[in-house]
XYZ file of C-alpha atoms in Angstrom:
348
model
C 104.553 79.194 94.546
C 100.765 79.997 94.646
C 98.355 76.772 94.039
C 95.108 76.566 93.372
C 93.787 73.198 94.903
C 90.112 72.260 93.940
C 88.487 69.166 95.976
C 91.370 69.910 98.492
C 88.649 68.666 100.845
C 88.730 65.336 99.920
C 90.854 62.187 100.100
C 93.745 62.766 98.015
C 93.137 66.675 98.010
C 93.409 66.596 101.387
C 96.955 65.356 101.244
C 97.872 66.985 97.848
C 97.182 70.412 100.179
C 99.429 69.590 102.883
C 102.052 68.116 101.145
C 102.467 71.355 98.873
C 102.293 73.754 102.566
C 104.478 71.319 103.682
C 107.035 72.499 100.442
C 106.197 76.071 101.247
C 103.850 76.632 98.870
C 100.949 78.704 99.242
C 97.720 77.134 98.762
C 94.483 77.768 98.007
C 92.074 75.511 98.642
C 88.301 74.885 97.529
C 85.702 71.907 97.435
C 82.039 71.667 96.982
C 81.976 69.177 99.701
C 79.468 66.726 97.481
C 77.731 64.276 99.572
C 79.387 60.788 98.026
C 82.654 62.096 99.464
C 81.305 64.257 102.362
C 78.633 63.586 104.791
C 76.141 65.784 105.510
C 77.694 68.493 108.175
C 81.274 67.976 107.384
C 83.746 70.756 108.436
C 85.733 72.365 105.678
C 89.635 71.846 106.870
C 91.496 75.013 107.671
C 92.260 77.374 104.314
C 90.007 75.744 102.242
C 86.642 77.587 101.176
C 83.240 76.045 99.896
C 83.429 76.537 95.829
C 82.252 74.443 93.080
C 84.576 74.556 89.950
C 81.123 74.672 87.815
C 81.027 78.470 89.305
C 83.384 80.509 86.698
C 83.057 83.891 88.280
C 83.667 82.404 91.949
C 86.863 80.829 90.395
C 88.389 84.128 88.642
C 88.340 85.449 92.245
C 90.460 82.531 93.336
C 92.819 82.570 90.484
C 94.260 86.027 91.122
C 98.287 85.693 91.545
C 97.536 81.697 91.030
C 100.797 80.260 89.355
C 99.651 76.210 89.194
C 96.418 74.652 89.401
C 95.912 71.587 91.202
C 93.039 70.027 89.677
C 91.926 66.948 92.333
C 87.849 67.978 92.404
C 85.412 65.256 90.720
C 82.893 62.911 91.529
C 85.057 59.421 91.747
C 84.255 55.688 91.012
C 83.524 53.382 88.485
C 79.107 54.637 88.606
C 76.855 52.279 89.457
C 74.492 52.169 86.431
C 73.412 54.692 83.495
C 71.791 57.120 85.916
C 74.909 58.136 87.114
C 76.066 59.537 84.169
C 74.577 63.020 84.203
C 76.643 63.548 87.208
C 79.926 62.451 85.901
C 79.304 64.723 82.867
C 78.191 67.808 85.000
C 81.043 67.649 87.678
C 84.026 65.977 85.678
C 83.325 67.004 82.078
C 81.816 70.427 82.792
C 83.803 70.910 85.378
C 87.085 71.570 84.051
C 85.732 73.168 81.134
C 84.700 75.948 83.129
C 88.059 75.626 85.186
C 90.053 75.997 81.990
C 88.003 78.799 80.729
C 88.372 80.930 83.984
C 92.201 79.835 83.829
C 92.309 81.125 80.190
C 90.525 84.860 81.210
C 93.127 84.971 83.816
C 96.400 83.865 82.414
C 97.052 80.870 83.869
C 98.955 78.580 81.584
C 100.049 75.465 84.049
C 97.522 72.690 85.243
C 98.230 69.651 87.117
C 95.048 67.359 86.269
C 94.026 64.165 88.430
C 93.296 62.011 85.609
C 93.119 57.803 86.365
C 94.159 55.093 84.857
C 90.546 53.797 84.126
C 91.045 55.805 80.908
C 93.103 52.993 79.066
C 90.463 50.234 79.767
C 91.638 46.863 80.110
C 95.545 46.780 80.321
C 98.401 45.600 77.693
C 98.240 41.926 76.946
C 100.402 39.422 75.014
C 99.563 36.012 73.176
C 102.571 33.740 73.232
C 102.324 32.819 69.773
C 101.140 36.141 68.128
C 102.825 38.360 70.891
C 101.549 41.787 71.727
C 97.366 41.882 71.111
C 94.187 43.478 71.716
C 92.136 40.908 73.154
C 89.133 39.807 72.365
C 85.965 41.691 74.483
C 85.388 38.392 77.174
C 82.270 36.063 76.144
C 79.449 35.621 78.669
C 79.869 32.136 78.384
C 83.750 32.384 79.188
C 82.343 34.350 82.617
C 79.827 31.774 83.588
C 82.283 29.040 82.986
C 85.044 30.737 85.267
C 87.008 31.543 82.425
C 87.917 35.184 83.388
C 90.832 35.825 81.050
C 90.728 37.305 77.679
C 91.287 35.591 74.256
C 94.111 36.110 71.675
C 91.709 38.078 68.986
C 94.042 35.313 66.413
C 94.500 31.944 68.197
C 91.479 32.265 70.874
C 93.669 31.404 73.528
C 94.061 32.701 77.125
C 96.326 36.057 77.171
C 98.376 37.426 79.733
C 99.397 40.414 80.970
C 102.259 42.883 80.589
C 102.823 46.497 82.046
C 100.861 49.334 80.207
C 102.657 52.516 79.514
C 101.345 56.079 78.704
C 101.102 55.250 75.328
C 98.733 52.531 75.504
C 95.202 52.993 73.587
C 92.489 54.606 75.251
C 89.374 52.853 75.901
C 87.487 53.698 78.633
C 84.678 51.030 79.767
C 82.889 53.154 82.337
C 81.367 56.498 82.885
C 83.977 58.044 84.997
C 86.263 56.597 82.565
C 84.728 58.402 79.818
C 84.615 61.848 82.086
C 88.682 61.182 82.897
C 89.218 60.994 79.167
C 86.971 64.030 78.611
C 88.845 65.810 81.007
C 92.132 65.533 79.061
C 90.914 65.641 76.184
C 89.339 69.732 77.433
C 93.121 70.035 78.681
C 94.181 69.442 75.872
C 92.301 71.721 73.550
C 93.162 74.675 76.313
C 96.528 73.966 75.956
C 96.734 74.108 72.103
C 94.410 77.810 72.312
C 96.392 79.237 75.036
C 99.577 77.592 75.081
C 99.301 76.069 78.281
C 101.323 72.814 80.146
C 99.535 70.373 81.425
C 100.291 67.235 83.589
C 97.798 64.605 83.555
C 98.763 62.321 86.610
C 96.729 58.943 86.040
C 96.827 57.406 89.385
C 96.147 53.722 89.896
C 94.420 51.824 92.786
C 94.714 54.752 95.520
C 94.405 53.874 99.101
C 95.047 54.959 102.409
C 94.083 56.779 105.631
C 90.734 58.799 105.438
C 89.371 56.702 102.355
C 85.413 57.310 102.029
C 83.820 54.304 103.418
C 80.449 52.559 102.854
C 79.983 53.875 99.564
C 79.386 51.581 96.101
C 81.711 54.471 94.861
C 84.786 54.003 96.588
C 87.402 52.009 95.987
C 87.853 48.482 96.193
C 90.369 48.469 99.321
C 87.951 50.879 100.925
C 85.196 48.680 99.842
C 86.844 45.609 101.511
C 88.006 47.400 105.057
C 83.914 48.110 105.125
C 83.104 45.376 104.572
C 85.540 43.849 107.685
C 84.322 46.634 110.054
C 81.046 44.931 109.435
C 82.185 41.622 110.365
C 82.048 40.218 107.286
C 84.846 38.719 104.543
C 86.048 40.934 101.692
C 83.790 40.211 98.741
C 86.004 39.550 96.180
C 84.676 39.199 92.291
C 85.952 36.864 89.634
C 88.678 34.417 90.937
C 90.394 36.893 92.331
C 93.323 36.870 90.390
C 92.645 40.191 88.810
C 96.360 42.568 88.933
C 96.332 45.842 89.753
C 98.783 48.346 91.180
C 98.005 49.709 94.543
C 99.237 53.339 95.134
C 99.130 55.155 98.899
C 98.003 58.714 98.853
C 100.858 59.710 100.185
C 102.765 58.739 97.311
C 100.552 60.410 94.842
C 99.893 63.654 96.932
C 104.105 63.383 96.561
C 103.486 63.078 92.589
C 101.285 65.750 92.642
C 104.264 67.945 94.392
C 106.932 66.808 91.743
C 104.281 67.877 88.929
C 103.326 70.935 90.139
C 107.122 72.021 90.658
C 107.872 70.345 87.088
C 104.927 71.133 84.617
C 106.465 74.413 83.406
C 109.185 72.320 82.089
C 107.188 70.874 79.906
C 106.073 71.501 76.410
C 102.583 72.864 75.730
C 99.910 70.518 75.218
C 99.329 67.102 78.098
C 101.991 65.011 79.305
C 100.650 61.729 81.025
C 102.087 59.818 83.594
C 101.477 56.706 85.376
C 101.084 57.483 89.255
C 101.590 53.895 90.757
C 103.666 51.472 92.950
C 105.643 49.768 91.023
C 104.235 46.551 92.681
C 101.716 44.362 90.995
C 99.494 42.863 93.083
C 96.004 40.383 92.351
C 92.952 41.389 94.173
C 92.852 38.397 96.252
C 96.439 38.684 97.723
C 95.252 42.379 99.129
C 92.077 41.011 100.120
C 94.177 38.317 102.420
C 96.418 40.693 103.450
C 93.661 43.415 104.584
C 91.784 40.611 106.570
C 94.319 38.913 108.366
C 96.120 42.230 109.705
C 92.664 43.433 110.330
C 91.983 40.165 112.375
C 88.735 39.422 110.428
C 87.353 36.879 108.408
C 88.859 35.437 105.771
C 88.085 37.165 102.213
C 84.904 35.714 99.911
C 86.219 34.572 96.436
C 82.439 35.263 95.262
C 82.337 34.364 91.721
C 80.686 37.272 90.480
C 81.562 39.886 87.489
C 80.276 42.964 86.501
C 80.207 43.452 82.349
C 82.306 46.700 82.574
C 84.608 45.500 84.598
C 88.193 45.528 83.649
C 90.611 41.768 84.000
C 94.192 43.196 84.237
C 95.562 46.597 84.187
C 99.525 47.377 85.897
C 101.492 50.675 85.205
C 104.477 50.969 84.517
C 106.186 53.848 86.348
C 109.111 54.376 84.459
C 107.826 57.874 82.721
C 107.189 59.370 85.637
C 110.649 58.518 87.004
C 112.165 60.558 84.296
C 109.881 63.046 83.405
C 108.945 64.187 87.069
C 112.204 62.633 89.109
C 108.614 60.374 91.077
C 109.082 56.994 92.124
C 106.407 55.617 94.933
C 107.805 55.321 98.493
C 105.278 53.011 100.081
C 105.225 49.398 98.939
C 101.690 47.633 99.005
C 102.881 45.145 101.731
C 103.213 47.250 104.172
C 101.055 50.449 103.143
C 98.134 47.651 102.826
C 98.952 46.453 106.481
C 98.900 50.014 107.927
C 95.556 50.825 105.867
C 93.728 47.616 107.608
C 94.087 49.884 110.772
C 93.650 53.180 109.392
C 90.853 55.520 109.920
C 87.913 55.406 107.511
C 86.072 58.334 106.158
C 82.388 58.719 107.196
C 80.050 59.156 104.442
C 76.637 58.891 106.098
């Protein structure tokens, strides 16, 4: 099978790329090498040309005999403040909207899209007395108290939380949210003009060799192995008892595989699926981990929150069992362990 990789440069591209060669699939790869992933000077890996996906014409020429696209290119993280938002819109939104358009001029009907599961907000939460609930947005005076969990919208008590599926409201909180919600929501009107398939794999916390370091836009194991190579504790918001699911790269380039090989089974329009672990873990547990394997000091339970920032939010992977025959190999215990000795990506 011929594959169209974009960002097949970067972090999970990277490994998307190989893992499909690997299969004996032929790829073709293209990144704009943007400077939050790449630093200035970086070396394009072997098969894989300079392109931006914002450059229609450039694309056509890379979609001849194309079967699948693999859509990994976009600029990544949560944003810092409002003046990142131009550049989520321009790369993410406008992004595959030309990608889709160049697919459309040259027949090519089957997308695998790198979508996130920032896109559903904060996660699924029940009450114990009125059971399944949207919680209440948390108070500022909940947040200076300590009190980091949300309310029952009914009772005002603390919620917990439960596994979100692929069926779970949308609500994104932050401007690459928004762009990852834009982005299927473009795939989604291509698919109902053209009749094309599309996959929309909405990864969780990704880590793993190669992760971008010492960057406010990478993630938050990245973000605490920095912060270790600099001698210093893993900063760690809140309480620290925030869950998430941590995912290695390999495992996702491996859903990536599955989806490519399995979107034409699909019906037209977007299928989602959770790309995850399996394995619930709180912030501070990973922190702990990281540190002590990495032999530094012990992680900083700081305190701090950030409004936008989401409490709870675990997939759960059984769609993606059936639907693409994925289920993660690498459990966070000891994928975490490796990553507090794995290389880090430069990004100065």
């Amino acid at each position: 099978m011929r594959v169209l990789v974009t960002g097949a440069a970067g972090f999970i591209g990277r490994r998307v790329a190989a893992t499909l060669i690997a299969a004996g699939d032929e790829v073709v790869g293209v990144d704009a090498m943007i400077g939050a992933a790449h630093p200035a000077g970086s070396q394009l890996p072997a098969g894989v040309r300079r392109g931006d996906v914002r450059d229609g014409d450039a694309l056509e020429a890379m979609l001849a005999d194309v079967d699948v696209v693999c859509h990994q290119a976009a600029m990544v993280g949560n944003g810092v403040d409002a003046q990142d938002l131009p550049g989520y819109a321009s790369h993410n939104d406008l992004g595959v909207a030309v990608l889709l358009a160049a697919m459309a001029r040259t027949g090519v009907r089957r997308l695998v899209l790198a979508s996130s599961m920032v896109v559903y907000g904060e996660g699924r939460y029940t009450c114990p007395t009125h059971g399944e609930i949207r919680p209440l947005a948390r108070r500022p005076q909940d947040l200076d108290a300590g009190i980091f969990d949300p309310r029952c919208p009914h009772c005002d008590g603390l919620v917990g939380w439960a596994l979100v599926d692929e069926d779970a409201p949308i609500r994104p909180r932050s401007s690459y949210a928004v762009s990852k919600v834009a982005q299927e929501q473009y795939a989604g009107a291509w698919a109902t003009l053209e009749r094309g398939r599309c996959v929309a794999l909405r990864y969780h916390n990704v880590y793993g060799p190669d992760m971008p370091a010492d960057t406010p836009y990478a993630g938050v194991a990245a973000i605490f192995r920095s912060a270790l190579e600099g001698g210093q504790g893993p900063p760690v918001f809140e309480d620290g008892h925030q869950m998430r699911d941590f995912v290695h790269v390999d495992d996702v380039a491996r859903a990536n595989a599955a989806a490519v090989r399995r979107v034409g089974d699909h019906p037209p329009g977007v299928t989602a699926y959770n790309v995850c672990s399996g394995h619930p873990t709180d912030i501070a547990t990973m922190a702990r981990l990281i540190a002590a394997e990495h032999g530094g000091p012990e992680p900083v339970v700081t305190g701090r929150y950030r409004a936008a920032d989401v409490r709870h939010v675990v997939a759960s992977p059984a769609a993606a069992v059936d639907g693409l025959g994925f289920r993660a190999g690498v459990a966070p215990d000891r994928g975490l362990r490796e990553f507090a000795h794995a290389r880090l990506r430069p990004t100065r």
